Tab-separated table of C-alpha atoms and ligand atoms in Angstrom:
chain	number	residue	atom	x	y	z
F	623	UNK	CA	82.931	43.843	-82.829
F	624	UNK	CA	80.112	43.738	-85.400
F	625	UNK	CA	79.089	46.762	-87.292
F	626	UNK	CA	75.824	46.776	-85.086
F	627	UNK	CA	77.929	47.126	-81.833
F	628	UNK	CA	80.122	49.798	-83.207
F	629	UNK	CA	79.654	53.289	-81.794
F	630	UNK	CA	78.363	55.758	-84.103
F	631	UNK	CA	80.648	58.498	-85.777
F	632	UNK	CA	81.829	60.976	-83.170
F	633	UNK	CA	82.345	63.837	-85.653
F	634	UNK	CA	79.881	65.014	-88.116
F	635	UNK	CA	79.229	68.161	-90.058
F	636	UNK	CA	76.008	70.350	-89.841
F	637	UNK	CA	73.863	70.216	-92.953
F	638	UNK	CA	71.358	72.578	-94.148
F	639	UNK	CA	68.274	72.484	-91.732
F	640	UNK	CA	69.927	70.084	-89.528
F	641	UNK	CA	72.290	71.747	-87.036
F	642	UNK	CA	73.065	68.367	-85.487
F	643	UNK	CA	74.110	67.110	-88.946
F	644	UNK	CA	71.052	64.455	-88.600
F	645	UNK	CA	67.314	64.671	-87.594
F	646	UNK	CA	66.815	64.998	-83.965
F	647	UNK	CA	65.135	61.526	-83.776
F	648	UNK	CA	68.573	59.809	-84.982
F	649	UNK	CA	70.606	61.834	-82.493
F	650	UNK	CA	68.182	60.841	-79.802
F	651	UNK	CA	68.401	57.180	-80.785
F	652	UNK	CA	72.139	56.895	-81.180
F	653	UNK	CA	73.930	59.599	-79.200
F	654	UNK	CA	71.477	60.916	-76.218
F	655	UNK	CA	72.777	59.759	-73.028
F	656	UNK	CA	75.129	57.370	-74.844
F	657	UNK	CA	77.781	58.721	-77.031
F	658	UNK	CA	79.531	62.069	-77.330
F	659	UNK	CA	79.266	63.855	-80.630
F	660	UNK	CA	81.025	66.813	-82.271
F	661	UNK	CA	79.066	68.653	-84.716
F	662	UNK	CA	81.224	71.191	-87.048
F	663	UNK	CA	79.262	74.240	-88.056
F	664	UNK	CA	76.287	73.432	-86.016
F	665	UNK	CA	75.857	77.143	-85.116
F	666	UNK	CA	77.895	78.471	-88.144
F	667	UNK	CA	77.979	82.254	-88.687
F	668	UNK	CA	76.307	82.645	-85.250
F	669	UNK	CA	76.691	86.182	-83.572
F	670	UNK	CA	77.289	85.290	-79.874
F	671	UNK	CA	74.087	86.506	-78.193
F	672	UNK	CA	76.050	88.144	-75.381
F	673	UNK	CA	79.397	90.004	-75.224
F	674	UNK	CA	82.196	89.200	-72.739
F	675	UNK	CA	81.537	92.718	-71.222
F	676	UNK	CA	77.716	91.867	-70.606
F	677	UNK	CA	78.805	88.558	-68.847
F	678	UNK	CA	81.134	90.563	-66.748
F	679	UNK	CA	78.316	93.066	-65.821
F	680	UNK	CA	76.015	90.011	-64.969
F	681	UNK	CA	78.658	88.499	-62.651
F	682	UNK	CA	78.610	91.787	-60.606
F	683	UNK	CA	74.874	91.193	-59.894
F	684	UNK	CA	74.090	90.152	-56.308
F	685	UNK	CA	71.597	87.287	-57.614
F	686	UNK	CA	73.666	85.887	-60.342
F	687	UNK	CA	75.535	82.779	-59.783
F	688	UNK	CA	79.082	83.349	-60.946
F	689	UNK	CA	82.477	81.920	-60.374
F	690	UNK	CA	86.116	82.726	-61.509
F	691	UNK	CA	88.530	80.005	-61.996
F	692	UNK	CA	92.249	81.066	-62.028
F	693	UNK	CA	94.981	78.288	-62.915
F	694	UNK	CA	98.453	78.519	-62.252
F	695	UNK	CA	99.881	76.312	-65.009
F	696	UNK	CA	103.449	76.160	-63.529
F	697	UNK	CA	102.424	75.040	-60.090
F	698	UNK	CA	99.115	73.338	-61.238
F	699	UNK	CA	97.190	75.064	-58.495
F	700	UNK	CA	93.680	76.301	-58.886
F	701	UNK	CA	91.908	79.149	-57.451
F	702	UNK	CA	88.055	79.245	-57.234
F	703	UNK	CA	86.243	82.477	-56.320
F	704	UNK	CA	82.517	83.032	-56.192
F	705	UNK	CA	80.756	86.225	-57.229
F	706	UNK	CA	79.264	88.794	-57.107
F	707	UNK	CA	82.334	90.497	-58.396
F	708	UNK	CA	83.325	94.022	-59.030
F	709	UNK	CA	85.434	96.036	-61.505
F	710	UNK	CA	88.516	95.718	-59.341
F	711	UNK	CA	88.083	92.004	-59.272
F	712	UNK	CA	88.623	91.945	-62.937
F	713	UNK	CA	91.380	94.531	-63.165
F	714	UNK	CA	93.430	92.481	-60.783
F	715	UNK	CA	93.281	88.982	-62.806
F	716	UNK	CA	96.292	87.702	-64.542
F	717	UNK	CA	96.643	88.196	-68.233
F	718	UNK	CA	96.049	84.491	-69.186
F	719	UNK	CA	94.601	81.175	-67.627
F	720	UNK	CA	91.510	82.300	-66.023
F	721	UNK	CA	87.687	81.689	-66.777
F	722	UNK	CA	84.542	83.374	-65.624
F	723	UNK	CA	81.566	81.211	-65.557
F	724	UNK	CA	77.870	82.564	-64.996
F	725	UNK	CA	74.986	80.016	-64.452
F	726	UNK	CA	71.389	80.569	-65.393
F	727	UNK	CA	72.263	83.211	-68.121
F	728	UNK	CA	69.104	82.331	-69.927
F	729	UNK	CA	66.964	83.601	-67.259
F	730	UNK	CA	68.608	87.061	-67.381
F	731	UNK	CA	69.051	87.373	-71.084
F	732	UNK	CA	66.496	86.850	-73.694
F	733	UNK	CA	68.918	86.410	-76.499
F	734	UNK	CA	70.869	83.558	-74.817
F	735	UNK	CA	67.341	82.144	-73.876
F	736	UNK	CA	66.585	82.155	-77.615
F	737	UNK	CA	69.348	79.546	-78.150
F	738	UNK	CA	67.048	77.029	-76.333
F	739	UNK	CA	64.732	77.269	-79.392
F	740	UNK	CA	67.388	74.914	-80.987
F	741	UNK	CA	66.571	72.157	-78.505
F	742	UNK	CA	63.000	71.956	-78.435
F	743	UNK	CA	63.257	68.126	-79.245
F	744	UNK	CA	64.189	67.917	-75.667
F	745	UNK	CA	61.340	68.363	-72.948
F	746	UNK	CA	61.802	71.737	-71.599
F	747	UNK	CA	61.501	70.565	-68.180
F	748	UNK	CA	64.682	68.454	-68.830
F	749	UNK	CA	66.654	71.588	-69.499
F	750	UNK	CA	68.419	73.228	-66.439
F	751	UNK	CA	70.042	76.272	-67.770
F	752	UNK	CA	72.631	77.933	-70.084
F	753	UNK	CA	75.667	78.534	-68.342
F	754	UNK	CA	78.096	80.987	-70.173
F	755	UNK	CA	81.973	81.037	-69.832
F	756	UNK	CA	84.506	83.576	-70.835
F	757	UNK	CA	87.948	82.340	-70.751
F	758	UNK	CA	91.176	84.174	-71.714
F	759	UNK	CA	94.027	82.238	-73.425
F	760	UNK	CA	94.884	79.204	-71.229
F	761	UNK	CA	91.637	79.437	-69.221
F	762	UNK	CA	90.093	76.223	-68.224
F	763	UNK	CA	88.113	74.751	-65.286
F	764	UNK	CA	90.234	71.495	-65.384
F	765	UNK	CA	89.578	67.942	-66.343
F	766	UNK	CA	86.308	66.765	-64.750
F	767	UNK	CA	82.965	64.843	-65.392
F	768	UNK	CA	79.477	66.058	-65.195
F	769	UNK	CA	76.462	64.151	-63.950
F	770	UNK	CA	74.321	65.612	-66.642
F	771	UNK	CA	74.156	65.834	-70.513
F	772	UNK	CA	75.609	69.055	-71.918
F	773	UNK	CA	75.704	70.774	-75.220
F	774	UNK	CA	78.724	72.889	-75.521
F	775	UNK	CA	78.343	75.707	-77.983
F	776	UNK	CA	81.485	77.468	-78.977
F	777	UNK	CA	80.159	80.998	-79.207
F	778	UNK	CA	83.335	82.968	-79.876
F	779	UNK	CA	86.840	82.308	-80.460
F	780	UNK	CA	88.451	78.795	-80.091
F	781	UNK	CA	88.638	76.328	-77.441
F	782	UNK	CA	90.475	72.938	-77.425
F	783	UNK	CA	88.411	70.262	-76.133
F	784	UNK	CA	89.910	67.000	-74.824
F	785	UNK	CA	87.608	64.113	-73.960
F	786	UNK	CA	87.998	60.383	-72.887
F	787	UNK	CA	85.341	57.889	-74.194
F	788	UNK	CA	87.238	54.987	-72.085
F	789	UNK	CA	84.403	53.649	-70.107
F	790	UNK	CA	86.905	52.348	-67.859
F	791	UNK	CA	88.647	55.929	-67.031
F	792	UNK	CA	89.587	56.450	-63.559
F	793	UNK	CA	87.054	58.654	-61.570
F	794	UNK	CA	89.114	59.633	-58.655
F	795	UNK	CA	89.271	63.244	-57.837
F	796	UNK	CA	92.237	65.502	-56.573
F	797	UNK	CA	91.826	66.366	-53.071
F	798	UNK	CA	94.115	69.513	-53.052
F	799	UNK	CA	91.546	71.640	-55.141
F	800	UNK	CA	88.183	72.913	-54.238
F	801	UNK	CA	86.978	72.067	-57.655
F	802	UNK	CA	86.061	68.307	-58.426
F	803	UNK	CA	89.050	67.855	-60.824
F	804	UNK	CA	90.050	64.391	-61.993
F	805	UNK	CA	93.238	62.937	-60.707
F	806	UNK	CA	93.932	61.255	-63.977
F	807	UNK	CA	92.880	62.272	-67.460
F	808	UNK	CA	93.974	60.586	-70.517
F	809	UNK	CA	92.323	61.954	-73.659
F	810	UNK	CA	91.010	59.685	-76.396
F	811	UNK	CA	90.033	62.641	-78.581
F	812	UNK	CA	91.426	65.965	-79.002
F	813	UNK	CA	89.751	68.798	-81.096
F	814	UNK	CA	90.068	72.667	-81.700
F	815	UNK	CA	86.399	73.963	-81.747
F	816	UNK	CA	85.830	76.998	-83.703
F	817	UNK	CA	83.022	79.439	-83.213
F	818	UNK	CA	79.809	77.747	-84.356
F	819	UNK	CA	80.705	74.203	-83.498
F	820	UNK	CA	79.089	72.053	-80.996
F	821	UNK	CA	80.124	69.370	-78.600
F	822	UNK	CA	77.530	67.089	-77.058
F	823	UNK	CA	78.642	65.276	-74.003
F	824	UNK	CA	76.558	62.583	-72.279
F	825	UNK	CA	76.772	62.446	-68.484
F	826	UNK	CA	80.143	60.924	-67.289
F	827	UNK	CA	82.440	61.654	-70.019
F	828	UNK	CA	85.585	63.131	-68.628
F	829	UNK	CA	86.322	66.384	-70.567
F	830	UNK	CA	88.827	69.294	-70.560
F	831	UNK	CA	88.475	72.563	-72.326
F	832	UNK	CA	91.374	74.939	-72.547
F	833	UNK	CA	90.787	78.321	-74.320
F	834	UNK	CA	93.259	79.248	-77.289
F	835	UNK	CA	92.914	82.923	-77.078
F	836	UNK	CA	89.865	84.537	-75.702
F	837	UNK	CA	86.483	82.656	-76.110
F	838	UNK	CA	82.939	82.295	-74.948
F	839	UNK	CA	81.190	78.886	-74.539
F	840	UNK	CA	77.586	78.404	-74.016
F	841	UNK	CA	76.676	75.343	-72.074
F	842	UNK	CA	73.151	73.988	-72.504
F	843	UNK	CA	72.930	71.826	-69.395
F	844	UNK	CA	70.294	69.239	-68.600
F	845	UNK	CA	69.072	68.128	-65.215
F	846	UNK	CA	68.133	64.714	-64.098
F	847	UNK	CA	67.017	64.217	-60.563
F	848	UNK	CA	68.917	61.455	-58.736
F	849	UNK	CA	66.694	58.503	-58.191
F	850	UNK	CA	67.322	59.064	-54.252
F	851	UNK	CA	65.746	62.478	-54.786
F	852	UNK	CA	62.707	61.302	-56.477
F	853	UNK	CA	62.186	58.550	-53.931
F	854	UNK	CA	62.547	60.939	-50.974
F	855	UNK	CA	60.197	63.529	-52.239
F	856	UNK	CA	57.641	60.764	-53.608
F	857	UNK	CA	57.705	58.955	-50.249
F	858	UNK	CA	57.277	62.219	-48.175
F	859	UNK	CA	54.249	63.038	-50.216
F	860	UNK	CA	52.732	59.632	-49.799
F	861	UNK	CA	53.708	59.684	-46.088
F	862	UNK	CA	51.776	62.935	-45.480
F	863	UNK	CA	48.510	61.454	-46.872
F	864	UNK	CA	48.729	58.303	-44.631
F	865	UNK	CA	46.571	58.384	-41.507
F	866	UNK	CA	48.331	57.979	-38.162
F	867	UNK	CA	45.915	54.974	-37.637
F	868	UNK	CA	47.383	53.049	-40.466
F	869	UNK	CA	49.837	50.933	-38.436
F	870	UNK	CA	52.039	47.930	-38.731
F	871	UNK	CA	49.707	45.007	-37.782
F	872	UNK	CA	50.433	41.215	-37.122
F	873	UNK	CA	47.225	39.646	-36.733
F	874	UNK	CA	47.464	35.809	-36.626
F	875	UNK	CA	51.056	35.654	-36.137
F	876	UNK	CA	52.704	32.673	-34.620
F	877	UNK	CA	54.378	32.731	-31.035
F	878	UNK	CA	57.807	34.589	-30.916
F	879	UNK	CA	60.525	31.872	-30.620
F	880	UNK	CA	63.683	33.803	-30.058
F	881	UNK	CA	63.890	37.071	-27.983
F	882	UNK	CA	64.346	39.968	-30.147
F	883	UNK	CA	64.435	38.244	-33.464
F	884	UNK	CA	62.853	39.863	-36.610
F	885	UNK	CA	61.802	36.807	-38.640
F	886	UNK	CA	61.659	36.466	-42.333
F	887	UNK	CA	57.648	36.574	-42.161
F	888	UNK	CA	58.012	40.003	-40.733
F	889	UNK	CA	60.184	41.171	-43.476
F	890	UNK	CA	57.968	39.750	-46.110
F	891	UNK	CA	54.767	41.664	-44.431
F	892	UNK	CA	56.930	44.835	-44.473
F	893	UNK	CA	57.686	44.518	-48.041
F	894	UNK	CA	54.119	43.950	-48.979
F	895	UNK	CA	53.004	47.021	-46.778
F	896	UNK	CA	55.529	49.469	-48.155
F	897	UNK	CA	54.879	48.445	-51.683
F	898	UNK	CA	50.958	48.678	-51.053
F	899	UNK	CA	51.604	52.263	-49.654
F	900	UNK	CA	53.678	53.361	-52.524
F	901	UNK	CA	51.463	51.907	-55.245
F	902	UNK	CA	49.778	55.156	-56.107
F	903	UNK	CA	47.477	55.482	-58.891
F	904	UNK	CA	48.666	57.399	-62.146
F	905	UNK	CA	46.838	60.535	-61.269
F	906	UNK	CA	48.744	60.741	-58.145
F	907	UNK	CA	51.887	60.027	-59.900
F	908	UNK	CA	51.450	62.520	-62.645
F	909	UNK	CA	50.628	65.291	-60.200
F	910	UNK	CA	53.562	64.460	-57.891
F	911	UNK	CA	56.062	64.564	-60.708
F	912	UNK	CA	54.564	67.700	-62.256
F	913	UNK	CA	54.939	69.383	-58.940
F	914	UNK	CA	58.334	67.907	-58.019
F	915	UNK	CA	59.925	68.840	-61.401
F	916	UNK	CA	58.553	72.428	-61.557
F	917	UNK	CA	60.241	72.807	-58.078
F	918	UNK	CA	63.401	71.085	-58.743
F	919	UNK	CA	66.726	73.186	-58.713
F	920	UNK	CA	64.753	76.597	-59.045
F	921	UNK	CA	67.328	79.248	-58.079
F	922	UNK	CA	64.730	81.793	-57.624
F	923	UNK	CA	61.202	81.530	-56.666
F	924	UNK	CA	58.300	83.533	-57.961
F	925	UNK	CA	57.381	86.537	-55.797
F	926	UNK	CA	53.624	86.917	-55.496
F	927	UNK	CA	52.415	90.325	-56.795
F	928	UNK	CA	51.472	92.834	-54.094
F	929	UNK	CA	48.987	94.144	-54.291
F	930	UNK	CA	47.430	91.386	-56.408
F	931	UNK	CA	45.842	92.707	-59.673
F	932	UNK	CA	42.108	92.607	-59.678
F	933	UNK	CA	40.014	90.804	-62.298
F	934	UNK	CA	38.822	94.374	-63.426
F	935	UNK	CA	42.253	96.104	-63.449
F	936	UNK	CA	43.506	93.017	-65.652
F	937	UNK	CA	40.573	93.533	-68.086
F	938	UNK	CA	41.533	97.226	-68.361
F	939	UNK	CA	45.315	96.027	-69.037
F	940	UNK	CA	44.153	93.744	-71.766
F	941	UNK	CA	41.858	96.256	-73.292
F	942	UNK	CA	44.996	98.744	-73.279
F	943	UNK	CA	46.792	96.193	-75.482
F	944	UNK	CA	49.075	94.886	-72.670
F	945	UNK	CA	50.168	91.335	-72.840
F	946	UNK	CA	51.827	88.765	-70.427
F	947	UNK	CA	55.433	87.465	-70.298
F	948	UNK	CA	56.587	84.400	-68.367
F	949	UNK	CA	58.725	84.934	-65.318
F	950	UNK	CA	62.102	83.398	-66.639
F	951	UNK	CA	62.666	81.412	-63.383
F	952	UNK	CA	59.180	79.937	-63.107
F	953	UNK	CA	59.070	76.240	-64.243
F	954	UNK	CA	56.316	75.151	-66.183
F	955	UNK	CA	55.177	71.638	-67.515
F	956	UNK	CA	52.117	69.847	-68.255
F	957	UNK	CA	50.460	66.581	-68.849
F	958	UNK	CA	47.491	65.490	-70.867
F	959	UNK	CA	44.022	64.415	-69.187
F	960	UNK	CA	41.428	62.463	-70.870
F	961	UNK	CA	40.045	66.063	-71.586
F	962	UNK	CA	42.255	69.019	-71.187
F	963	UNK	CA	45.493	69.264	-69.332
F	964	UNK	CA	47.011	69.303	-65.859
F	965	UNK	CA	49.389	72.410	-65.930
F	966	UNK	CA	52.117	72.342	-63.185
F	967	UNK	CA	53.677	75.710	-62.273
F	968	UNK	CA	56.166	75.993	-59.507
F	969	UNK	CA	54.861	72.920	-57.481
F	970	UNK	CA	51.134	74.052	-58.105
F	971	UNK	CA	48.740	72.208	-60.499
F	972	UNK	CA	45.977	73.755	-62.511
F	973	UNK	CA	43.443	72.444	-64.981
F	974	UNK	CA	43.112	73.979	-68.594
F	975	UNK	CA	42.913	73.377	-72.188
F	976	UNK	CA	45.981	71.572	-73.667
F	977	UNK	CA	46.710	74.474	-76.117
F	978	UNK	CA	47.025	76.953	-73.323
F	979	UNK	CA	49.123	74.573	-71.277
F	980	UNK	CA	51.550	74.138	-74.220
F	981	UNK	CA	51.319	77.876	-75.110
F	982	UNK	CA	52.298	78.795	-71.316
F	983	UNK	CA	55.221	76.452	-71.679
F	984	UNK	CA	56.614	78.334	-74.939
F	985	UNK	CA	58.911	81.383	-74.044
F	986	UNK	CA	57.233	83.843	-76.283
F	987	UNK	CA	54.856	86.444	-74.679
F	988	UNK	CA	51.205	86.187	-74.923
F	989	UNK	CA	49.712	89.252	-76.416
F	990	UNK	CA	46.515	90.959	-75.639
F	991	UNK	CA	44.561	89.647	-78.553
F	992	UNK	CA	45.480	86.024	-77.683
F	993	UNK	CA	44.324	86.299	-74.233
F	994	UNK	CA	41.114	88.206	-75.068
F	995	UNK	CA	40.238	85.180	-77.411
F	996	UNK	CA	40.472	82.855	-74.402
F	997	UNK	CA	37.326	81.823	-72.475
F	998	UNK	CA	36.785	83.195	-68.829
F	999	UNK	CA	38.267	80.134	-67.120
F	1000	UNK	CA	41.562	80.427	-68.942
F	1001	UNK	CA	41.770	84.165	-68.331
F	1002	UNK	CA	41.162	83.453	-64.642
F	1003	UNK	CA	43.997	81.010	-64.572
F	1004	UNK	CA	46.255	83.719	-66.210
F	1005	UNK	CA	45.165	86.099	-63.582
F	1006	UNK	CA	46.123	83.586	-60.865
F	1007	UNK	CA	49.460	82.933	-62.449
F	1008	UNK	CA	50.075	86.768	-62.698
F	1009	UNK	CA	49.316	87.303	-58.988
F	1010	UNK	CA	51.481	84.368	-57.877
F	1011	UNK	CA	54.415	85.960	-59.845
F	1012	UNK	CA	54.790	83.217	-62.654
F	1013	UNK	CA	53.716	85.746	-65.452
F	1014	UNK	CA	54.254	89.532	-65.643
F	1015	UNK	CA	52.329	92.136	-67.656
F	1016	UNK	CA	54.222	93.668	-70.583
F	1017	UNK	CA	53.056	97.183	-71.418
F	1018	UNK	CA	52.060	97.683	-75.093
F	1019	UNK	CA	53.511	100.647	-76.750
F	1020	UNK	CA	51.105	103.363	-76.133
F	1021	UNK	CA	50.215	105.717	-78.876
F	1022	UNK	CA	51.086	109.457	-78.203
T	347	SIN	C1	83.634	75.815	-69.501
T	347	SIN	O1	82.672	76.404	-70.188
T	347	SIN	O2	84.839	76.311	-69.154
T	347	SIN	C2	83.299	74.538	-68.748
T	347	SIN	C3	81.973	73.854	-69.348
T	347	SIN	C4	82.109	72.526	-68.951
T	347	SIN	O3	83.124	71.849	-68.826
T	347	SIN	O4	80.996	71.966	-68.605
T	348	CO	CO1	82.043	70.079	-67.837
């Protein structure tokens, strides 16, 4: 093996101003989607943005996606329960070996969402959610692989992480457990993570985390549509736009020789027809992907405002100093046009200025002064997004 083929260092220390221990460009070049990385002290001194009691409270909400995993280490049996939970569920859990996991906590808690500010070097539409887990001593979800990149931030307490970087690691799952647990797992690395440490794992790396005492882990998970999902959605859109009258045709064909035979000429013709139908221009591709990715894996759809706010009522709210905040479940992304931008929101596309598109994709609220400085077209768009349920009014503090 030459030094050029050697995998980069798997363990580094954070540096001042470099939570990954290196500039994001180097991380993306050398690790992203390829190699695991443990960063000691990436979030050193961080106060966990959420307490275990808050997580338990969230797990009692009807709309939150929560699970509890209980392991019996003597019989190696695993119990998976889905929320919502109530106080008695927590009161009856054993003293050790269980984990509570809640998905999409960034949508419920602004302090948890603020962690995403450390990952702005990744397009926001690639980020799925922050899942938070609370485990008591010995708590684990077992050895498994994930299909997506994940940044595991140790938020409180300690967790032992074992991973396998063996590309030949067996991938078979146990068939006696509801969870997708690996039948065999042989760790190549074994670390004890302290609060503030960060473990990055690309897709497909077998891993196993076990709490050493009570601990909280914040998992920043990516999303990557399966190519099959992309093809199905793209082709469905293309098919919808094709007229019924565009049909398979075979003008000039030779006489059929053998009953029932599909000849290689027919297959070649089909190949050409299908690729011609799917060869859309880049504006179609841009609009389709923007629509797809802002609908993809959205757990809660925006609910239109009833009754809608009128333009004059909106103007009055702005004059009173009210601002706008994004619906945390609404997905937004944009792409540059030769002039301006196409903003994609929950599957819909809108034209606007690039600065507005970028501003809307940032999590911070828009205050009244920012909005009043915009032109009429931009304010109309904000009103549309507000009435579609993608934005909400935040009341300014009124003077008494
Ligand atoms: C956990 O937080 O317990 C599990 C996270 C993971 O393995 O992806
Ligand atoms: Co995992």
